[in-house]
GROMACS .gro file of C-alpha atoms in nm:
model
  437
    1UNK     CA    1   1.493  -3.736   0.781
    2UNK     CA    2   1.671  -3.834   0.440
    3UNK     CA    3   1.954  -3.611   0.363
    4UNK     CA    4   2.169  -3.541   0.020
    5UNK     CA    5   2.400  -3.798  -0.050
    6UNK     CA    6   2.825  -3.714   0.039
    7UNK     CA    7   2.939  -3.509  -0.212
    8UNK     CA    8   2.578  -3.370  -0.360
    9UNK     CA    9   2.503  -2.992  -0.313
   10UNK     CA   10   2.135  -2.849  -0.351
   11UNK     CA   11   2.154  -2.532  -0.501
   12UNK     CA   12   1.891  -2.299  -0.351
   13UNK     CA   13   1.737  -1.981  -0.398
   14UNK     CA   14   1.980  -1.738  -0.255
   15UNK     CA   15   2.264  -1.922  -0.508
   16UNK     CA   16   2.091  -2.064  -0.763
   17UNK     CA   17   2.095  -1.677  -0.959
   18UNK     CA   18   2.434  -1.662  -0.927
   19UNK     CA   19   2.426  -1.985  -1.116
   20UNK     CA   20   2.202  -1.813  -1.378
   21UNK     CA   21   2.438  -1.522  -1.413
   22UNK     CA   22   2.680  -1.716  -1.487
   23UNK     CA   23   2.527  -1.928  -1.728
   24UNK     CA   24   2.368  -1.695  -1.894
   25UNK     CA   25   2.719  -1.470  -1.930
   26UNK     CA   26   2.843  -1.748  -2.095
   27UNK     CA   27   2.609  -1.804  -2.346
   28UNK     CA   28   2.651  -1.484  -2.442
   29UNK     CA   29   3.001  -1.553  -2.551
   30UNK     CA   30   2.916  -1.853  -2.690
   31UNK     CA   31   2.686  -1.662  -2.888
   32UNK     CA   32   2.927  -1.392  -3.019
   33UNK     CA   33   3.136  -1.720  -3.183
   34UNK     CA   34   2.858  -1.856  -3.287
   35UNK     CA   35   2.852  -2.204  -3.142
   36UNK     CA   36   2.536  -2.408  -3.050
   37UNK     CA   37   2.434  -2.630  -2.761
   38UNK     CA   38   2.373  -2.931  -2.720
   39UNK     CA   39   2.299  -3.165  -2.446
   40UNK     CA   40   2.337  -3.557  -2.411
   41UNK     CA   41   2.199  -3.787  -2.151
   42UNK     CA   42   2.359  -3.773  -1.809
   43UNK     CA   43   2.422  -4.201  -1.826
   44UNK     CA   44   2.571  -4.375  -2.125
   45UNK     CA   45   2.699  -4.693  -2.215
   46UNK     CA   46   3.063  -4.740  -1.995
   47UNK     CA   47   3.267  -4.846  -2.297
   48UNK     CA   48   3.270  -4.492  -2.455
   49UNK     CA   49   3.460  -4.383  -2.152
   50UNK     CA   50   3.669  -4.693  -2.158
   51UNK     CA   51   3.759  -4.609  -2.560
   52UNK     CA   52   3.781  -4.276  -2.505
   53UNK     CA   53   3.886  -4.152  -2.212
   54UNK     CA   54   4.160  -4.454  -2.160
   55UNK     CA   55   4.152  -4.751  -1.884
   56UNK     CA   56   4.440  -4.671  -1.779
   57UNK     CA   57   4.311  -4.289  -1.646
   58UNK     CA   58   4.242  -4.217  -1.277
   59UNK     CA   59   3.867  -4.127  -1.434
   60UNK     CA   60   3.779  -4.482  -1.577
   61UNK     CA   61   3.974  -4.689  -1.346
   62UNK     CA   62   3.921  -4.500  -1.002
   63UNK     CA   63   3.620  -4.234  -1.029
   64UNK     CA   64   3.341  -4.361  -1.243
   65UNK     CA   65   3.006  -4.419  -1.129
   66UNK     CA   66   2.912  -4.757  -1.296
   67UNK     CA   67   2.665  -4.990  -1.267
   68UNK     CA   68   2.483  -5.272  -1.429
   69UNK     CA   69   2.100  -5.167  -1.544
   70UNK     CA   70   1.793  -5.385  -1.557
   71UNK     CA   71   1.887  -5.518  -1.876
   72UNK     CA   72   2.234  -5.641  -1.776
   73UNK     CA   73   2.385  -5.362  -1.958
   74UNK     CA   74   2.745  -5.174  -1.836
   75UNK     CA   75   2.615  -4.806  -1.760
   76UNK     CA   76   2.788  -4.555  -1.621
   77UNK     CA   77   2.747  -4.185  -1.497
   78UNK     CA   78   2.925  -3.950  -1.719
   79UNK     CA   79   3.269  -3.813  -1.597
   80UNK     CA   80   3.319  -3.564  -1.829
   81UNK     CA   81   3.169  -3.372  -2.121
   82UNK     CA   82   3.417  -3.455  -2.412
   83UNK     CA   83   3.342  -3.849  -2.548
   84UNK     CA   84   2.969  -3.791  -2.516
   85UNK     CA   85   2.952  -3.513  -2.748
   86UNK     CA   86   3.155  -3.738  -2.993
   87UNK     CA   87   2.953  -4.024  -2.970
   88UNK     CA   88   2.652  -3.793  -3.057
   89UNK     CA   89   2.836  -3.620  -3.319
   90UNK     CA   90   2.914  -3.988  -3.478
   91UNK     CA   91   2.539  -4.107  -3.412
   92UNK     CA   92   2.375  -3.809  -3.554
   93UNK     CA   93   2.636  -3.807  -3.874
   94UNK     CA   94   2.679  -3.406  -3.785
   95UNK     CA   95   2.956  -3.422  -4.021
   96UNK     CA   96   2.734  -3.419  -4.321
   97UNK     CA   97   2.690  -3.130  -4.556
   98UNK     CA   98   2.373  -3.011  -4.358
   99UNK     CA   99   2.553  -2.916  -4.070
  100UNK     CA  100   2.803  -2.591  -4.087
  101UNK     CA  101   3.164  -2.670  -4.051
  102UNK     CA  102   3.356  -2.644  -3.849
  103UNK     CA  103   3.100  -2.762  -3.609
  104UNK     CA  104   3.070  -2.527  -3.321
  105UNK     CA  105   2.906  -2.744  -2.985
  106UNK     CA  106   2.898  -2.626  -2.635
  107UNK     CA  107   2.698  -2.793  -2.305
  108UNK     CA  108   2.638  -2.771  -1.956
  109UNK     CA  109   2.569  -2.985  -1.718
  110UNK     CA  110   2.610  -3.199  -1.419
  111UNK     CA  111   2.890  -3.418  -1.422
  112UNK     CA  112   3.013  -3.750  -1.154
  113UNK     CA  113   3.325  -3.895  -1.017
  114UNK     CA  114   3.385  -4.076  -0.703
  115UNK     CA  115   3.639  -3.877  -0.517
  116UNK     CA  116   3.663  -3.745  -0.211
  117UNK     CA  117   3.466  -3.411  -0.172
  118UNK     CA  118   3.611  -3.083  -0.135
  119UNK     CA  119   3.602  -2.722  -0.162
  120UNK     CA  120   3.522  -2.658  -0.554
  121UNK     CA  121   3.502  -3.032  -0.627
  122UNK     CA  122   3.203  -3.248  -0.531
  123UNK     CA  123   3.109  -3.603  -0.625
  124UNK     CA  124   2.813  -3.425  -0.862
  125UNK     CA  125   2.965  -3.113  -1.040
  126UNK     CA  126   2.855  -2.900  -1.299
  127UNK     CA  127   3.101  -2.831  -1.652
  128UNK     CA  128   3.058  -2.612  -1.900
  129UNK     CA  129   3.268  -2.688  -2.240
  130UNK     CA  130   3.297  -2.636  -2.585
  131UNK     CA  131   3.399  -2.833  -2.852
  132UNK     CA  132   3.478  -2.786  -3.220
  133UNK     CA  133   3.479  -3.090  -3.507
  134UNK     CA  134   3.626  -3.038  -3.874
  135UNK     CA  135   3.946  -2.808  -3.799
  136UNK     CA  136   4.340  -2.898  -3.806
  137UNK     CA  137   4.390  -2.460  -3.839
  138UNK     CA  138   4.612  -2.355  -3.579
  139UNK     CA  139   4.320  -2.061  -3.526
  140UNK     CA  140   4.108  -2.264  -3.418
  141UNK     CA  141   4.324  -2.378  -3.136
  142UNK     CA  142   4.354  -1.957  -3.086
  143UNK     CA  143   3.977  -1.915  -3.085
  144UNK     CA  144   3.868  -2.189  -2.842
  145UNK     CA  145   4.171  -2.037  -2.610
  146UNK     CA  146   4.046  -1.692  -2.687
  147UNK     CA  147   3.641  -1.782  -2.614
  148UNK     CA  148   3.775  -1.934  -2.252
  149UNK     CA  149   3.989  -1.668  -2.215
  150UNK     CA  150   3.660  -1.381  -2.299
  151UNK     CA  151   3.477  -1.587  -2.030
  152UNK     CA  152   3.701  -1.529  -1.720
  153UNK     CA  153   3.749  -1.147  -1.804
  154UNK     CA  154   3.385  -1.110  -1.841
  155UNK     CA  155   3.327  -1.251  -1.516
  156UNK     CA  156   3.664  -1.024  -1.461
  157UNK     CA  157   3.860  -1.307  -1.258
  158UNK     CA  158   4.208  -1.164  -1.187
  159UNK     CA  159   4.539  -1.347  -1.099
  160UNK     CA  160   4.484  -1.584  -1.387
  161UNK     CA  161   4.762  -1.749  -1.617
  162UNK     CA  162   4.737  -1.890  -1.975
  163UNK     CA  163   4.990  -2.231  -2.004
  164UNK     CA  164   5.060  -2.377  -2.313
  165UNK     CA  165   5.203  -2.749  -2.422
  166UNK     CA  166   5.216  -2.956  -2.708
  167UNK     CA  167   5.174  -3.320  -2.695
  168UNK     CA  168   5.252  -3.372  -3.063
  169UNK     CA  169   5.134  -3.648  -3.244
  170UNK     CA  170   5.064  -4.033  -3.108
  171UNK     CA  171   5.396  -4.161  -3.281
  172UNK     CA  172   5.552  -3.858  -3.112
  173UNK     CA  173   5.363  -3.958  -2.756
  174UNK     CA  174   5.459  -4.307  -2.769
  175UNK     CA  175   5.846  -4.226  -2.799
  176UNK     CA  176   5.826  -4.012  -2.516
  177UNK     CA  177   5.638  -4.216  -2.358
  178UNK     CA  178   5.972  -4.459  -2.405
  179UNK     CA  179   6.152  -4.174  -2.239
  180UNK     CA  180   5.998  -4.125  -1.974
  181UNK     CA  181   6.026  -4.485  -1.867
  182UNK     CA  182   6.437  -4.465  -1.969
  183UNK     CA  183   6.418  -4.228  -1.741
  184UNK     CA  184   6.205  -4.280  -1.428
  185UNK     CA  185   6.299  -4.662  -1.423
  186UNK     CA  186   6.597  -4.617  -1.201
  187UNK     CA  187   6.481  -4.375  -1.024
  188UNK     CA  188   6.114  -4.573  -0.958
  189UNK     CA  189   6.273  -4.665  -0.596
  190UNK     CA  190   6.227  -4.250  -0.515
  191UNK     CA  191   5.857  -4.217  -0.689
  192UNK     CA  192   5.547  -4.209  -0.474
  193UNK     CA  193   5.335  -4.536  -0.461
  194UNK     CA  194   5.055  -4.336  -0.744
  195UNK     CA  195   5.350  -4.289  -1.001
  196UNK     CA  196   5.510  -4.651  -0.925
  197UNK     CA  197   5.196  -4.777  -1.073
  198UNK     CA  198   5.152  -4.504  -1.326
  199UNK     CA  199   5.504  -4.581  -1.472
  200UNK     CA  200   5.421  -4.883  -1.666
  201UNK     CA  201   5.057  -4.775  -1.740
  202UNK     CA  202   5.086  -4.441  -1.798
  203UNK     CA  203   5.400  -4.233  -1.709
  204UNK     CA  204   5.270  -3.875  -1.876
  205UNK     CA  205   5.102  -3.863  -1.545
  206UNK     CA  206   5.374  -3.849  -1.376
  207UNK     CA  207   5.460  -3.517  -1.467
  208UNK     CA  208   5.148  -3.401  -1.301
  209UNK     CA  209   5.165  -3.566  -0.984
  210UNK     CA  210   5.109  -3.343  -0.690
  211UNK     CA  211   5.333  -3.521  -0.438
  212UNK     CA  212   5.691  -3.338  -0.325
  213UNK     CA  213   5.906  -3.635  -0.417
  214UNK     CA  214   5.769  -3.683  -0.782
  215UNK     CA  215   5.837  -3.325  -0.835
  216UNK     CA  216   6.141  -3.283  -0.763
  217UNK     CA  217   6.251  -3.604  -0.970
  218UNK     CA  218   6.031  -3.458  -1.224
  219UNK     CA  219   6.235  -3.080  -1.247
  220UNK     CA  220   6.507  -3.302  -1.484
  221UNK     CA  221   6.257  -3.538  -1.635
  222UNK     CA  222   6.286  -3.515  -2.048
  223UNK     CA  223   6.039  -3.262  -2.228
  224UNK     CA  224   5.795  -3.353  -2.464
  225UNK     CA  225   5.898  -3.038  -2.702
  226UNK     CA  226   6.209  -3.228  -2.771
  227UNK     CA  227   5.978  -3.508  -2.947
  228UNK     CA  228   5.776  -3.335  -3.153
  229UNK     CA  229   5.760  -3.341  -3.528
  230UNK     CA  230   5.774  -3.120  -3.769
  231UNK     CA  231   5.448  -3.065  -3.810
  232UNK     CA  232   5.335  -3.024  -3.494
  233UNK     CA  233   5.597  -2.800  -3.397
  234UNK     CA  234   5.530  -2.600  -3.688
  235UNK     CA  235   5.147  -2.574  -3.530
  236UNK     CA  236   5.267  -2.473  -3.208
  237UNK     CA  237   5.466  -2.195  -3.324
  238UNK     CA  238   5.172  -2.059  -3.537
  239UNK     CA  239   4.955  -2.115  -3.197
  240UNK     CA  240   5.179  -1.918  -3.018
  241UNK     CA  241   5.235  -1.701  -3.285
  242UNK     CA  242   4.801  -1.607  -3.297
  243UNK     CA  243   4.807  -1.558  -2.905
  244UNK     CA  244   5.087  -1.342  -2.910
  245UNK     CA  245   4.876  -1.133  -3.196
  246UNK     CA  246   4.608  -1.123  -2.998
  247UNK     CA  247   4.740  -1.017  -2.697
  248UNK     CA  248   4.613  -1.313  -2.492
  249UNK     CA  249   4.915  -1.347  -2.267
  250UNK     CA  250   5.069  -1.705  -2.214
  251UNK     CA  251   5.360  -1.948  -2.049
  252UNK     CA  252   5.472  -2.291  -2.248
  253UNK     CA  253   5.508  -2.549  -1.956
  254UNK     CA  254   5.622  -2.920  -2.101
  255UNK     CA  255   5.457  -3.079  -1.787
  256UNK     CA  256   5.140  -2.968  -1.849
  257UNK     CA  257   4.974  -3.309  -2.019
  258UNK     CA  258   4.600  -3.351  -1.922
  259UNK     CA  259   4.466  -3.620  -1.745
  260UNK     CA  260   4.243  -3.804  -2.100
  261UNK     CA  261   4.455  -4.040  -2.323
  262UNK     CA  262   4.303  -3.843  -2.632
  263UNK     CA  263   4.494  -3.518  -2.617
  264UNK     CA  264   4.749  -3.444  -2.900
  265UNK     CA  265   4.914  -3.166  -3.046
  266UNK     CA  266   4.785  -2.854  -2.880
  267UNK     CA  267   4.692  -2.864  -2.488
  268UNK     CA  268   4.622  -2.575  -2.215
  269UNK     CA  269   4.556  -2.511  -1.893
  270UNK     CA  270   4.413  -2.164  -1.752
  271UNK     CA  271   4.516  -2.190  -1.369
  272UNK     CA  272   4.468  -1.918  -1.095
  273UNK     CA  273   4.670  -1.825  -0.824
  274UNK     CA  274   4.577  -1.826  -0.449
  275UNK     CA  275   4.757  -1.561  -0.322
  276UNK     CA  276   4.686  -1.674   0.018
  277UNK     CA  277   4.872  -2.016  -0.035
  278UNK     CA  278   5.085  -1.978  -0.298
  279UNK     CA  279   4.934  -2.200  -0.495
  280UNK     CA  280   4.718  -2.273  -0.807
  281UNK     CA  281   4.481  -2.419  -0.929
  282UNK     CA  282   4.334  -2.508  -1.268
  283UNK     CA  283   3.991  -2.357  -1.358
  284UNK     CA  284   3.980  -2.473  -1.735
  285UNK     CA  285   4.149  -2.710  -1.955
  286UNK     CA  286   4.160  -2.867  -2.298
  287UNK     CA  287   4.320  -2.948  -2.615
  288UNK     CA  288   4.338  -3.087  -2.963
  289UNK     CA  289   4.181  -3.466  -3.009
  290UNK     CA  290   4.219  -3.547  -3.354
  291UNK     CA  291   4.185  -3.907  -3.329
  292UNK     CA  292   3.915  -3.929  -3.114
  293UNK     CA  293   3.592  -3.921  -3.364
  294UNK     CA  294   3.761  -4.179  -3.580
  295UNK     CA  295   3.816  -4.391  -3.289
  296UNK     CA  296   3.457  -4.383  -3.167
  297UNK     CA  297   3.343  -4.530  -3.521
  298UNK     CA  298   3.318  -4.194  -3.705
  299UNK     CA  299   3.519  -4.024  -4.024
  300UNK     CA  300   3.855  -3.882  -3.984
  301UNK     CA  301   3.765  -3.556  -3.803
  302UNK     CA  302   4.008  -3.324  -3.591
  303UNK     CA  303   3.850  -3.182  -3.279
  304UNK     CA  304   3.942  -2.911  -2.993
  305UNK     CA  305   3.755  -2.863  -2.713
  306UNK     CA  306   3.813  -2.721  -2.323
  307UNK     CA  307   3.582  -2.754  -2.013
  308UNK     CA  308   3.547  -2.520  -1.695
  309UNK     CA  309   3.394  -2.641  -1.371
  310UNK     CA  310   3.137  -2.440  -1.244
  311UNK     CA  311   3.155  -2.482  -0.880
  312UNK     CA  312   3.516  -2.365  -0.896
  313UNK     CA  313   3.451  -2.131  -1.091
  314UNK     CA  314   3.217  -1.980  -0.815
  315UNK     CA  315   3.413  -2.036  -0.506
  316UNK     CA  316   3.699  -1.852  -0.734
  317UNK     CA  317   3.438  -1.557  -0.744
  318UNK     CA  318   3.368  -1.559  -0.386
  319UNK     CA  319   3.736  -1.543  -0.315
  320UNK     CA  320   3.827  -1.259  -0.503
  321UNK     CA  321   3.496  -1.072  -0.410
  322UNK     CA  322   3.373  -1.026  -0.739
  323UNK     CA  323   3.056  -0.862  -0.736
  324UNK     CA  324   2.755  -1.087  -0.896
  325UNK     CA  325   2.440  -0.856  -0.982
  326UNK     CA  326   2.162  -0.909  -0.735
  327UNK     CA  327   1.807  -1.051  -0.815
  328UNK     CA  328   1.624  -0.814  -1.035
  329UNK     CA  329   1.375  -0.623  -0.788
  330UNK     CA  330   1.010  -0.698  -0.781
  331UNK     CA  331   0.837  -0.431  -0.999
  332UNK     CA  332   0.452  -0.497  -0.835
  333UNK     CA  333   0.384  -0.617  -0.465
  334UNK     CA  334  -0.039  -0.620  -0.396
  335UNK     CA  335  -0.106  -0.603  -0.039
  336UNK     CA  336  -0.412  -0.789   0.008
  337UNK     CA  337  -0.632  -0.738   0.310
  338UNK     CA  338  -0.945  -0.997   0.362
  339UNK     CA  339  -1.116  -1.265   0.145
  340UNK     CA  340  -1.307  -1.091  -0.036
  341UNK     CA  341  -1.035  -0.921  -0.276
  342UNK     CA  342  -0.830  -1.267  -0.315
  343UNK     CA  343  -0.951  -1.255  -0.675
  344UNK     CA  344  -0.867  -0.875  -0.795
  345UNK     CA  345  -0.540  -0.953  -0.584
  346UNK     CA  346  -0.433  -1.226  -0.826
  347UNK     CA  347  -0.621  -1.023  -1.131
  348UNK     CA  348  -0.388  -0.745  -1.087
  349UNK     CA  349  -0.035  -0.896  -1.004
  350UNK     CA  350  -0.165  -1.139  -1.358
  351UNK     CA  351  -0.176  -0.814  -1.521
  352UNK     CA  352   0.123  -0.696  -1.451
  353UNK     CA  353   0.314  -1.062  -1.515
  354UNK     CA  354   0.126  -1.044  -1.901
  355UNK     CA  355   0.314  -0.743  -1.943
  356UNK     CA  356   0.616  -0.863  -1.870
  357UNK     CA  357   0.674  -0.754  -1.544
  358UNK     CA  358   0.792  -0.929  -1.209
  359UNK     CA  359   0.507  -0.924  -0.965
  360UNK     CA  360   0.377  -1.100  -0.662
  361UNK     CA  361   0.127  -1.067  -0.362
  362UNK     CA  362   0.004  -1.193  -0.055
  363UNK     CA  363  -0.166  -1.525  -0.010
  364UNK     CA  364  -0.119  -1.614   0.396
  365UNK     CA  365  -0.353  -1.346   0.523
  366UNK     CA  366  -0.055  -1.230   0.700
  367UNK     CA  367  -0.073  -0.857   0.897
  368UNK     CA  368  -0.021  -0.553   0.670
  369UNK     CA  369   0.293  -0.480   0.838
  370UNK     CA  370   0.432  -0.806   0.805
  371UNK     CA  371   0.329  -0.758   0.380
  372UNK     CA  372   0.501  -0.444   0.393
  373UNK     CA  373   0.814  -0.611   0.548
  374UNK     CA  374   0.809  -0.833   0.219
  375UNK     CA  375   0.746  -0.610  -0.010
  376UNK     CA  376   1.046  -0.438   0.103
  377UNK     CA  377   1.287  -0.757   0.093
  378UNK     CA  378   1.148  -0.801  -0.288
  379UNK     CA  379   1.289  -0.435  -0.289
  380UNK     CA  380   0.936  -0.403  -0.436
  381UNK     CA  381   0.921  -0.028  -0.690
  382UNK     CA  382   0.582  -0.012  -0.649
  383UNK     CA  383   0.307  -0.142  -0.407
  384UNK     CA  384  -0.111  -0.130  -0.415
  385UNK     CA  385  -0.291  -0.175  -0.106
  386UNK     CA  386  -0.617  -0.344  -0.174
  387UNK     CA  387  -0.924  -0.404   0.078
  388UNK     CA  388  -1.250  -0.414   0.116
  389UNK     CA  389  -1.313  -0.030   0.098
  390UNK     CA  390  -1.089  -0.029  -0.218
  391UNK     CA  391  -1.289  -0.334  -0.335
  392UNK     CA  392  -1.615  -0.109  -0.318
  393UNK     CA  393  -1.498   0.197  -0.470
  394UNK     CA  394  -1.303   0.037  -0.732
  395UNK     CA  395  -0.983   0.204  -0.725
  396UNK     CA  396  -0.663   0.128  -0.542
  397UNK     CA  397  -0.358   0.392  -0.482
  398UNK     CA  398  -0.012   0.290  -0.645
  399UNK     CA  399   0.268   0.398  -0.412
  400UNK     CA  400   0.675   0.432  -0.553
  401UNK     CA  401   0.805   0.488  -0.228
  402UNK     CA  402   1.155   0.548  -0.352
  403UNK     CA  403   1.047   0.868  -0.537
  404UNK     CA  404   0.766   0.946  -0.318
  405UNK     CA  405   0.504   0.935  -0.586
  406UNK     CA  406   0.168   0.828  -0.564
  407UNK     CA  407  -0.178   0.747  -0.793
  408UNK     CA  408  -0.523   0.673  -0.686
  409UNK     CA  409  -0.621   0.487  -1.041
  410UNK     CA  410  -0.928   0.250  -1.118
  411UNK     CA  411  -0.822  -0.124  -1.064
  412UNK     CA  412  -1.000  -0.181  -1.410
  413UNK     CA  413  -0.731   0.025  -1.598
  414UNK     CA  414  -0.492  -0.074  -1.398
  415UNK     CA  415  -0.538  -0.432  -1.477
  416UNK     CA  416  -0.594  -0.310  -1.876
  417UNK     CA  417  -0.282  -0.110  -1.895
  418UNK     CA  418  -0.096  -0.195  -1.651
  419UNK     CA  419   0.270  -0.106  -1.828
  420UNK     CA  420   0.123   0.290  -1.923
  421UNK     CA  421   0.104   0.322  -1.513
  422UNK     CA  422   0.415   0.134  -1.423
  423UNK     CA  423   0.624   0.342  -1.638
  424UNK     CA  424   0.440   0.691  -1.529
  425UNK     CA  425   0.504   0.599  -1.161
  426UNK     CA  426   0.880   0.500  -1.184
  427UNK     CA  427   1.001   0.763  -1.455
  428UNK     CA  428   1.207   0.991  -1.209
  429UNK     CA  429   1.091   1.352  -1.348
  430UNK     CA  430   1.338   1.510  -1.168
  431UNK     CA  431   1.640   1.374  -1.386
  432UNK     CA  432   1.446   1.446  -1.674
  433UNK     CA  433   1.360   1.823  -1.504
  434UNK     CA  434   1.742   1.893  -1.451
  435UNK     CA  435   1.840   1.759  -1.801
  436UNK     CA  436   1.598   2.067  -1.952
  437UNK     CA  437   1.679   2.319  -1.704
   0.00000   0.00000   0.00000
């Protein structure tokens, strides 16, 4: 037997609508801020992540799935959403006057890294993100907050917090970058082995580190709001200044910095807490790339995007027993009985499916009790017993067992109007009766 590779889920039937619900919750949102999807290979050429992304990143120099194809070409899996939806905004010239602006994108999709599989993180995992192209206004910033912000209340996620940073601009970044070295150097003796390394290629990351003896080296460490220009402290404060208007609640933490060398200016993290542990843990981040388009060969254009993983996202609703809506029932279940009514057994559920309802029948010859046992896990509202005798007098009784109703009715206006009998059979009179009286 061949099994799923480590770190692969398969999503079945019993998950895969909670999946759906989600999905389709947040494309509702997306819809109510009118921004559009689009969706770019899964493999692409493994110098955009390289450019974009930063060699230097635990993604490109650690995680990526890459491989040579047939034609000698550097491929790789994409590792995150961001730099493909760049290099198809740059290829497709969606900055022309064509195209509304700002340009509004969102995606979802499956997403690799080689890392060691866990709870919430697999080596295959799904994002959902957004990403906007044409804006330096601080309210845009606000808006892509505020849209990931509408998601998690309307999947009403609770213990959730709203942190805020500001990596300036790149001249700002490099001279704290300088400070950050002034200041770790001596101290390098004390890091863990990951920052050693990251302290010449990349000591932002340090400031993330999970390990106890970075941290506490890192409680003094210098903050990055002490480097920032003029400008860009002038769009934090009107950031924080929007959120504040809107009521979204928030906390500025300096040592929040993102894991992609394109980040600038505005950067956030929406994080949960695990009540159980103590801890938390992030379930969406993003920020302001305004270099990033320009860099991958297209016009000066600011962007600000976020992404949220979906399988944490799920395991966070399973945690906090938030209630996902079942499966919508079955509205038609045909018990079939014998050969010779396999064909008005399909004609009728067909009938029903044409008018836009969810039917289905027997096709295994099974007992009727066993079809009965079915028709009640499909939580079936109504159910037609067909056989032979029903087959010769050409009319089949409709059963709503929930409000005891039935119809004896002639299969051929059944199959004809199918939705007139539906709706007489599941209308519950008395409510209506009690409404009048």
């Amino acid at each position: 037997m061949i099994k799923k590779m480590k770190g692969t889920e398969d999503i079945l039937p019993k998950d895969s609508y909670k999946w759906q619900y989600i999905e389709d919750t947040i494309r509702a949102i997306f819809d109510t801020y009118q921004v559009k999807e689009i969706r770019t290979p899964i493999f692409e050429a493994k110098e955009l992540f390289s450019r974009s992304v930063g060699d230097t990143t635990d993604i490109v120099s650690k995680e990526m799935y890459d491989f040579k194809d047939k034609g000698d070409r550097d491929i790789v899996l994409r590792p995150e959403g961001t730099a493909a939806i760049v290099r198809a905004y740059v290829e497709h010239k969606l900055f022309g006057p064509e195209y509304p602006q700002p340009l509004k994108l969102y995606y979802m999709g499956p997403m690799f890294r080689y890392e060691r599989p866990q709870a919430g993180r697999q080596r295959q995992f799904h994002q959902v993100g957004m990403e906007v192209f044409g804006s330096t206004n601080p309210a845009t910033d606000v808006e892509v907050i505020a849209l990931a912000w509408d998601i998690l209340q309307e999947l009403e996620i609770n213990n959730v917090t709203l942190y805020l940073n500001s990596l300036g601009k790149p001249e700002d970044r490099l001279k704290y970058r300088q400070a950050l070295v002034d200041y770790f150097t001596p101290l390098q003796n004390q890091l863990s082995e990951d920052s050693k390394r990251r302290l010449q290629d990349n000591p932002l990351r340090i400031l993330d580190s999970k390990a106890k003896e970075d941290k506490a080296l890192v409680a003094d460490a210098p903050s990055i709001l002490d480097y920032l220009n003029d400008e860009s402290q002038a769009h934090f404060e009107a950031v924080k200044a929007m959120l504040t208007a809107l009521n979204i609640p928030f906390k500025v933490n300096p040592l929040i910095v993102r894991g992609l060398d394109y980040y600038q200016d505005t950067i956030f993290e929406i994080m949960v807490d695990d009540a159980s542990t103590g801890s938390q843990s992030t379930i969406v981040g993003g920020g302001r790339y305004d270099g990033l388009v320009e860099q991958l060969g297209g016009p000066q254009t600011p962007g600000f995007g976020f992404g949220l993983g979906m399988e944490r996202l799920l395991l966070l609703l399973e945690q906090q027993a938030v209630e996902i809506p079942a499966e919508e029932p079955t509205d038609l279940f045909v018990l079939s009985m014998g050969e010779a009514v396999n064909l008005t057994a399909l004609q009728i559920v067909q009938a029903a499916r044409q008018a836009g309802y969810i039917a289905e029948r027997d096709y295994l010859g099974r007992s009727l009790k066993s079809q009965f046992k079915t028709a009640d896990k499909l939580q079936a509202q109504l159910t037609v017993t067909l056989g032979e005798d029903e087959l010769a007098s050409g009319k089949v009784i409709v059963k709503n067992k929930a409000l005891n109703k039935q119809e004896e009715i002639a299969i051929e206006d059944l199959v004809n109007n199918f939705e007139h009998y539906y709706r007489q059979l599941t209308m519950d009179t008395s409510t209506i009766d009690k409404y009048f009286n």
